[in-house]
mmCIF file of C-alpha atoms in Angstrom:
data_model
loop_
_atom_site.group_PDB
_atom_site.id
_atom_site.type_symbol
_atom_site.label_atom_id
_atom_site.label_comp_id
_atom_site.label_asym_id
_atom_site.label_seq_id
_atom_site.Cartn_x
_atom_site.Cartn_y
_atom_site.Cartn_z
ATOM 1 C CA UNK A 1 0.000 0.000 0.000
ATOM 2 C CA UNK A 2 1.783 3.337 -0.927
ATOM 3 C CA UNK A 3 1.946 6.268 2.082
ATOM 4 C CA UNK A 4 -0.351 9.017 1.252
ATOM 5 C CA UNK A 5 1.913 12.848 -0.586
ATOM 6 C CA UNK A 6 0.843 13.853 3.045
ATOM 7 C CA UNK A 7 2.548 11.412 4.902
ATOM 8 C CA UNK A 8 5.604 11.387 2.567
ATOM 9 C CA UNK A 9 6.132 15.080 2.811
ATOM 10 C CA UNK A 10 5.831 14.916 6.872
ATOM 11 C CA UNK A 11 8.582 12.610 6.796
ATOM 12 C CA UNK A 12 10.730 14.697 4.432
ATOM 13 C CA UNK A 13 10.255 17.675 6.750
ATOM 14 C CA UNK A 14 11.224 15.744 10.040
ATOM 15 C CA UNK A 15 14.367 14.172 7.934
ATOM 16 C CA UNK A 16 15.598 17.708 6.627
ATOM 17 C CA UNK A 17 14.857 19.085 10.073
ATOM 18 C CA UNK A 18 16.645 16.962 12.240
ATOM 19 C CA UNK A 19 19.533 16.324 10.029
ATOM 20 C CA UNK A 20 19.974 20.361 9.932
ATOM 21 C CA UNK A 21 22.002 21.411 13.358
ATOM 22 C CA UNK A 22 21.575 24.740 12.873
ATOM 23 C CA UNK A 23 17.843 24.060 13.393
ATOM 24 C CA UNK A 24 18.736 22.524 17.172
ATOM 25 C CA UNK A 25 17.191 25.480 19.250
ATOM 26 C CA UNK A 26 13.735 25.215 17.461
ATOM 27 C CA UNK A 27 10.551 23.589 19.174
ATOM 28 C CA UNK A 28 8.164 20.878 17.330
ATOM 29 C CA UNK A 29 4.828 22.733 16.364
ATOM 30 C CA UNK A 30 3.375 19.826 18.095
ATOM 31 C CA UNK A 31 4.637 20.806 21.522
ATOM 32 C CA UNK A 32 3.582 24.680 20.579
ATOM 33 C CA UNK A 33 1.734 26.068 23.926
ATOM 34 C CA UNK A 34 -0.393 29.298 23.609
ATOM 35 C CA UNK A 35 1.447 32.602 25.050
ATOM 36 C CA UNK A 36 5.147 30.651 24.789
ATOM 37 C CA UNK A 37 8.150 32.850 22.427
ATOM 38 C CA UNK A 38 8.703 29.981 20.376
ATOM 39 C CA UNK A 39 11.117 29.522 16.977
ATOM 40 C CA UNK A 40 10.014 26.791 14.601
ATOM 41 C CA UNK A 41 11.321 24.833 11.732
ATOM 42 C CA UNK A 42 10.210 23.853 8.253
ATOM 43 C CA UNK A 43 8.423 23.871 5.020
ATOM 44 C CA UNK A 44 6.200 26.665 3.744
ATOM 45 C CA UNK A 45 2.748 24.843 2.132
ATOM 46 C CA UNK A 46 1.047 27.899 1.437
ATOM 47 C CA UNK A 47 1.837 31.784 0.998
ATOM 48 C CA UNK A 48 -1.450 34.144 0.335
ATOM 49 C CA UNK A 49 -2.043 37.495 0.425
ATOM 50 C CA UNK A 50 -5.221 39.065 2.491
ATOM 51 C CA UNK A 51 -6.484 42.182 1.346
ATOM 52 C CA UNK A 52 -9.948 41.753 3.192
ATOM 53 C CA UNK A 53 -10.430 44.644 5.844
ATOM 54 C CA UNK A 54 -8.256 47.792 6.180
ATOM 55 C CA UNK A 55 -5.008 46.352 6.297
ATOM 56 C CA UNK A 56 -3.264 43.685 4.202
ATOM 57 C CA UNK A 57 -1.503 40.836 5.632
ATOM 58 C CA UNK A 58 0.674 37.537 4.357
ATOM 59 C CA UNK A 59 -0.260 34.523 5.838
ATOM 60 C CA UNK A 60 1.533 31.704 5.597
ATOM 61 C CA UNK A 61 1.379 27.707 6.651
ATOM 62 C CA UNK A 62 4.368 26.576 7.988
ATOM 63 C CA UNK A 63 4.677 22.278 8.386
ATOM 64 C CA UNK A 64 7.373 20.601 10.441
ATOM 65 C CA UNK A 65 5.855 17.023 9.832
ATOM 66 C CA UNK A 66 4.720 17.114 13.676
ATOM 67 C CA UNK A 67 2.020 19.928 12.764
ATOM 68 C CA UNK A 68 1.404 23.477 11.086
ATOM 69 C CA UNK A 69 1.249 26.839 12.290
ATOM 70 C CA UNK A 70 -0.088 30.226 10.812
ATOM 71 C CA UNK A 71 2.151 32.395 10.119
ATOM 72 C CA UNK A 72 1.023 36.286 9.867
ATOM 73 C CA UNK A 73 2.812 39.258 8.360
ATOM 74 C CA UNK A 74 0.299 42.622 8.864
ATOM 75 C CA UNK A 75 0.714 45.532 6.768
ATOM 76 C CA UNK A 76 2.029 43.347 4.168
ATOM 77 C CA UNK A 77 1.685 42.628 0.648
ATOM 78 C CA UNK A 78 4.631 40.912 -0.440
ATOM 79 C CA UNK A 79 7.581 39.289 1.524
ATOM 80 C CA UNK A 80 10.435 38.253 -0.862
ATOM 81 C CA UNK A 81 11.559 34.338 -1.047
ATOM 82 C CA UNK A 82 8.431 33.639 1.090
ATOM 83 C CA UNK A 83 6.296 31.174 -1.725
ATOM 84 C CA UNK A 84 5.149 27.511 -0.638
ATOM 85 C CA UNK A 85 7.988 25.158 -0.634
ATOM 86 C CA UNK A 86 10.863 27.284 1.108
ATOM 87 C CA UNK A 87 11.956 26.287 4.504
ATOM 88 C CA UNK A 88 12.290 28.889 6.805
ATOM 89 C CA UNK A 89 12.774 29.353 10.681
ATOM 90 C CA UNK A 90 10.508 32.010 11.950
ATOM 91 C CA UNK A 91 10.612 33.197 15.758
ATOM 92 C CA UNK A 92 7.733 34.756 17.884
ATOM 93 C CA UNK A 93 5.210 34.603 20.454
ATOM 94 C CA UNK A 94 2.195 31.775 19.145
ATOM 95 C CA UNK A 95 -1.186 32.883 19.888
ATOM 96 C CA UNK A 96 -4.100 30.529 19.650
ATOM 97 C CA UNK A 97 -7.282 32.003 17.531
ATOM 98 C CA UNK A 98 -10.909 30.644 18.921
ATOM 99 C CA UNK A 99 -11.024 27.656 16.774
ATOM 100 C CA UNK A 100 -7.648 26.464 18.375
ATOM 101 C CA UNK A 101 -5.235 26.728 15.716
ATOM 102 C CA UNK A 102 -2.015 27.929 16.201
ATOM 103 C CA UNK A 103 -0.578 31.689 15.317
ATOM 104 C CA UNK A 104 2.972 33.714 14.825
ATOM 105 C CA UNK A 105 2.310 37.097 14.026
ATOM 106 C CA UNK A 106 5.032 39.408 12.674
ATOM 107 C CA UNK A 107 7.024 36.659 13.169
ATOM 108 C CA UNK A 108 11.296 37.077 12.145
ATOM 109 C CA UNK A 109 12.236 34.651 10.182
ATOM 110 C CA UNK A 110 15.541 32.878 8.503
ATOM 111 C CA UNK A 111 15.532 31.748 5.042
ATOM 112 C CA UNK A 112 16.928 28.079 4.533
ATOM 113 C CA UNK A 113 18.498 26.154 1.714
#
């Protein structure tokens, strides 16, 4: 029986992750706790800009294999090298939005090879 694309790019993600040292300091998105500073690693699935209300904003999906967090730029309409596919370690405080997922807004963030 072949693995579900889902499955097979989770384990990509973890492999690339944990082989990279210079990811060491960063925490799993699964172990992500509301109110915590927090840098994670990995892969970018989606990139999309919102220009719905007053201000525009990139959001982002960032996937580690363990889980996903938004990602939230405000004011923004463009960040360059952000598109889905690039790994990335971003850094801020996660917030949790009423339906429980997970958010970094304005987060800094490190391009990766």
């Amino acid at each position: 029986m072949a693995a579900p694309s889902q499955e097979l790019f989770a384990d990509e993600i973890r492999r690339t992750s944990s082989a990279d040292t210079l990811d060491a300091d960063t925490t799993p998105i699964e172990r992500l706790e509301p109110r915590q500073l927090a840098a994670v690693a990995g892969r970018l699935r989606t990139v999309v800009l919102r220009t719905d209300g007053r201000s525009p904003s990139v959001e982002a999906e960032l996937f580690d294999g363990t889980g996903q967090v938004a990602l939230v730029w405000m004011g923004r309409r463009r960040i360059v090298g952000l598109e889905a596919g690039t790994r990335l370690v971003a850094r801020g405080r996660v917030a949790q939005l009423g339906d429980g997922r997970l958010v970094v807004y304005n987060p800094s963030y490190e391009l990766r090879p």
